[in-house]
Coordinates of C-alpha atoms in Angstrom, one line a residue:
Chain A
X714 CA -8.5 4.8 -24.2
X715 CA -6.1 4.3 -21.3
X716 CA -7.4 1.8 -18.7
X717 CA -5.8 0.5 -15.5
X718 CA -7.6 -2.5 -14.0
X719 CA -6.4 -3.7 -10.6
X720 CA -6.8 -7.0 -8.7
X721 CA -9.5 -7.6 -6.1
X722 CA -9.6 -6.9 -2.4
X723 CA -7.2 -8.8 -0.1
X724 CA -7.3 -9.6 3.6
X725 CA -4.0 -10.4 5.2
X726 CA -2.7 -11.2 8.6
X727 CA 0.0 -9.0 10.2
X728 CA 3.5 -10.0 9.0
X729 CA 2.2 -11.4 5.7
X730 CA 2.8 -10.0 2.2
X731 CA 0.4 -8.8 -0.4
X732 CA 0.8 -8.5 -4.1
X733 CA -1.5 -6.2 -6.1
X734 CA -1.7 -6.2 -9.9
X735 CA -2.5 -3.4 -12.3
X736 CA -3.3 -4.5 -15.9
X737 CA -2.9 -1.7 -18.4
X738 CA -4.5 -1.2 -21.8
X739 CA -5.1 1.4 -24.4
X740 CA -1.5 2.6 -24.7
X741 CA 2.0 1.2 -25.1
X742 CA 2.7 -0.3 -21.7
X743 CA 6.5 0.2 -21.9
X744 CA 6.1 3.8 -22.9
X745 CA 5.3 5.4 -19.6
X746 CA 6.2 5.2 -15.9
X747 CA 3.6 3.7 -13.6
X748 CA 3.2 4.9 -10.0
X749 CA 1.7 3.3 -6.9
X750 CA -0.1 5.4 -4.4
X751 CA -2.1 4.4 -1.3
X752 CA -4.9 6.1 0.7
X753 CA -5.5 5.6 4.4
X754 CA -7.9 7.3 6.7
X755 CA -5.0 8.3 9.0
X756 CA -2.2 9.2 6.6
X757 CA -4.2 10.4 3.6
X758 CA -2.8 9.8 0.2
X759 CA 0.9 8.6 0.1
X760 CA 3.1 8.1 -2.9
X761 CA 4.9 4.7 -2.7
X762 CA 7.1 4.7 -5.8
X763 CA 7.3 4.2 -9.5
X764 CA 8.3 1.6 -12.0
X765 CA 9.6 2.1 -15.5
X766 CA 8.0 -0.8 -17.5
X767 CA 10.8 -0.3 -20.1
X768 CA 13.6 -2.0 -18.3
X769 CA 12.0 -2.4 -14.9
X770 CA 13.8 0.4 -13.1
X771 CA 12.2 1.5 -9.8
X772 CA 12.2 4.3 -7.3
X773 CA 10.6 3.8 -3.9
X774 CA 9.6 6.3 -1.2
X775 CA 12.0 6.0 1.7
X776 CA 9.1 5.1 4.0
X777 CA 8.5 1.9 2.0
X778 CA 12.1 1.2 0.8
X779 CA 12.7 -1.9 2.7
X780 CA 9.2 -3.5 2.3
X781 CA 8.0 -2.7 -1.2
X782 CA 8.9 -4.4 -4.5
X783 CA 7.5 -3.2 -7.8
X784 CA 7.7 -5.4 -10.8
X785 CA 6.1 -5.8 -14.2
X786 CA 5.4 -8.4 -16.9
X787 CA 5.5 -6.8 -20.3
X788 CA 4.0 -9.8 -22.0
X789 CA 0.7 -9.1 -20.3
X790 CA 1.0 -5.4 -19.8
X791 CA 0.7 -5.8 -16.0
X792 CA 2.5 -4.1 -13.1
X793 CA 2.7 -5.5 -9.6
X794 CA 3.3 -4.0 -6.2
X795 CA 4.2 -6.3 -3.4
X796 CA 4.3 -5.0 0.2
X797 CA 5.8 -7.3 2.8
X798 CA 5.8 -7.5 6.7
X799 CA 2.3 -6.0 6.7
X800 CA 1.1 -4.1 9.8
X801 CA -2.4 -3.0 10.7
X802 CA -1.7 0.6 9.5
X803 CA -1.0 -0.8 6.0
X804 CA -4.8 -1.2 5.7
X805 CA -5.5 1.1 2.8
X806 CA -6.7 1.4 -0.7
X807 CA -3.8 0.9 -3.1
X808 CA -3.9 2.6 -6.5
X809 CA -1.8 2.4 -9.6
X810 CA -1.6 5.6 -11.6
X811 CA 0.1 7.1 -14.6
X812 CA 0.7 10.1 -16.8
X813 CA 1.0 9.2 -20.4
X814 CA 4.0 11.3 -21.2
X815 CA 7.7 10.5 -21.1
X816 CA 9.5 10.5 -17.8
X817 CA 8.5 9.8 -14.2
X818 CA 6.8 13.2 -13.4
X819 CA 4.2 12.3 -10.8
X820 CA 1.1 13.9 -12.2
X821 CA -1.7 11.3 -12.3
X822 CA -4.1 11.6 -15.2
X823 CA -5.2 8.0 -15.1
X824 CA -5.9 5.8 -12.0
X825 CA -6.8 2.2 -11.4
X826 CA -10.0 1.6 -9.5
X827 CA -8.1 0.8 -6.3
X828 CA -7.5 -2.3 -4.3
X829 CA -8.5 -2.5 -0.7
X830 CA -6.0 -4.3 1.4
X831 CA -7.1 -5.1 5.0
X832 CA -4.5 -6.2 7.5
X833 CA -6.1 -7.9 10.5
X834 CA -5.6 -10.9 12.7
Chain B
X1093 CA 10.1 16.3 2.6
X1094 CA 7.6 19.0 1.6
X1095 CA 4.4 19.1 3.7
X1096 CA 1.2 20.3 2.0
X1097 CA -1.5 21.9 4.2
X1098 CA -5.0 22.5 3.0
X1099 CA -7.7 24.8 4.4
X1100 CA -10.4 24.7 5.4
X1101 CA -10.9 21.0 6.2
X1102 CA -14.6 21.4 5.3
X1103 CA -16.3 24.1 3.2
X1104 CA -20.1 24.4 3.2
X1105 CA -21.3 26.1 0.0
X1106 CA -24.7 26.5 -1.7
X1107 CA -25.2 25.3 -5.2
X1108 CA -24.4 28.1 -7.7
X1109 CA -22.0 29.8 -5.3
X1110 CA -18.2 30.1 -5.5
X1111 CA -15.9 27.9 -3.5
X1112 CA -12.3 28.9 -2.7
X1113 CA -9.9 26.2 -1.4
X1114 CA -6.4 26.9 -0.2
X1115 CA -3.2 24.9 -0.2
X1116 CA 0.1 25.8 1.3
X1117 CA 3.5 24.1 0.8
X1118 CA 6.1 24.0 3.6
X1119 CA 8.7 25.2 1.0
X1120 CA 8.5 26.6 -2.5
X1121 CA 7.2 24.2 -5.2
X1122 CA 7.3 26.7 -8.0
X1123 CA 4.2 26.0 -10.1
X1124 CA 4.5 22.2 -9.7
X1125 CA 1.1 21.9 -8.1
X1126 CA -1.8 19.7 -9.0
X1127 CA -5.4 19.5 -7.8
X1128 CA -7.6 16.4 -7.7
X1129 CA -11.2 15.8 -7.0
X1130 CA -12.3 12.6 -5.3
X1131 CA -15.8 11.2 -4.8
X1132 CA -16.7 8.3 -2.4
X1133 CA -15.5 5.0 -3.7
X1134 CA -13.7 6.5 -6.6
X1135 CA -10.1 7.2 -7.5
X1136 CA -9.0 10.8 -7.5
X1137 CA -9.5 12.7 -10.7
X1138 CA -6.9 15.2 -12.0
X1139 CA -8.4 18.7 -12.3
X1140 CA -5.4 21.1 -12.5
X1141 CA -1.7 20.8 -13.0
X1142 CA 1.1 23.4 -13.3
X1143 CA -0.9 25.3 -10.7
X1144 CA -3.3 26.7 -13.3
X1145 CA -3.7 24.4 -16.3
X1146 CA -6.9 22.5 -16.5
X1147 CA -6.6 18.8 -17.4
X1148 CA -8.3 17.4 -20.4
X1149 CA -12.1 17.6 -20.2
X1150 CA -12.2 19.7 -17.0
X1151 CA -14.9 22.4 -17.1
X1152 CA -13.9 26.1 -17.1
X1153 CA -15.6 26.7 -13.7
X1154 CA -12.5 25.1 -12.2
X1155 CA -9.5 27.4 -12.0
X1156 CA -6.2 27.3 -10.2
X1157 CA -3.8 30.0 -9.2
X1158 CA -0.7 30.6 -7.1
X1159 CA 3.0 29.8 -7.1
X1160 CA 5.7 29.2 -4.6
X1161 CA 4.0 28.2 -1.4
X1162 CA 0.4 29.5 -1.7
X1163 CA -2.2 28.1 -4.1
X1164 CA -5.9 28.4 -4.6
X1165 CA -8.5 26.3 -6.3
X1166 CA -11.7 28.2 -7.2
X1167 CA -14.9 26.5 -8.3
X1168 CA -17.3 29.1 -9.8
X1169 CA -21.0 28.3 -9.8
X1170 CA -20.9 25.0 -7.9
X1171 CA -22.9 22.2 -9.4
X1172 CA -24.3 19.2 -7.7
X1173 CA -21.5 17.0 -9.1
X1174 CA -18.8 19.2 -7.6
X1175 CA -19.5 18.3 -4.0
X1176 CA -16.6 16.1 -3.2
X1177 CA -13.1 16.1 -1.5
X1178 CA -10.3 18.1 -3.2
X1179 CA -6.6 17.4 -2.8
X1180 CA -3.6 19.4 -3.7
X1181 CA -0.3 17.6 -4.6
X1182 CA 3.2 19.0 -5.2
X1183 CA 5.5 17.3 -7.7
X1184 CA 8.4 19.7 -7.5
X1185 CA 10.6 17.4 -5.4
X1186 CA 10.6 13.8 -4.4
X1187 CA 8.6 12.4 -2.8
X1188 CA 5.5 13.9 -4.2
X1189 CA 3.1 14.9 -1.4
X1190 CA -0.6 15.4 -1.1
X1191 CA -2.5 17.6 1.2
X1192 CA -5.1 16.2 3.7
X1193 CA -8.0 17.4 1.6
X1194 CA -10.9 19.8 1.7
X1195 CA -14.4 18.5 1.7
X1196 CA -16.8 20.7 -0.2
X1197 CA -20.3 19.9 1.2
X1198 CA -23.8 21.3 0.4
X1199 CA -24.8 24.1 2.6

């Protein structure tokens, strides 16, 4: 069965960076695009971008274009989302999510458990 | 970018009754519309995609309808486990966008 297990909660100061991991199991990691989504009380649920684990290609939401980097390590079936120059309104729960079909279509059948990132001085 | 608007923000319903949730897109999304259910402390759960197709394992009491800019999620015979927040999401154009959610609470 498909499982996405994310790294634990993080507390960061403004201006710092955070890197969240998402370990996949139960399917061929390089077979399907993986998306990152975040949820905040103020902005609701926002799509941040996707990574194609087969080759590493990415597509980022314009809002995060200059601050987000999505990478993967196929040897351990793990994807990463790094967000830099953190601000207080980046405080959110970050999710990885996927649909196990070909292509990047953003319908999310499977989700990680979420990672709370708190940005505070 | 497409903006998704859900109404009402909160819906109070008695167990066993029907709940009708609305979602409006700022421009046509054809039938590229999904619905999710979220409970506190959990990730969203996919209920419906393609505006009306139930995801795997979703009970038949959940049904979706609509196309273009107006969509509806209907929950027939609400059960205790259905009280949650529901989100619509368009995936017709990039970036995908979610509505702000409708909370279905016990009346």
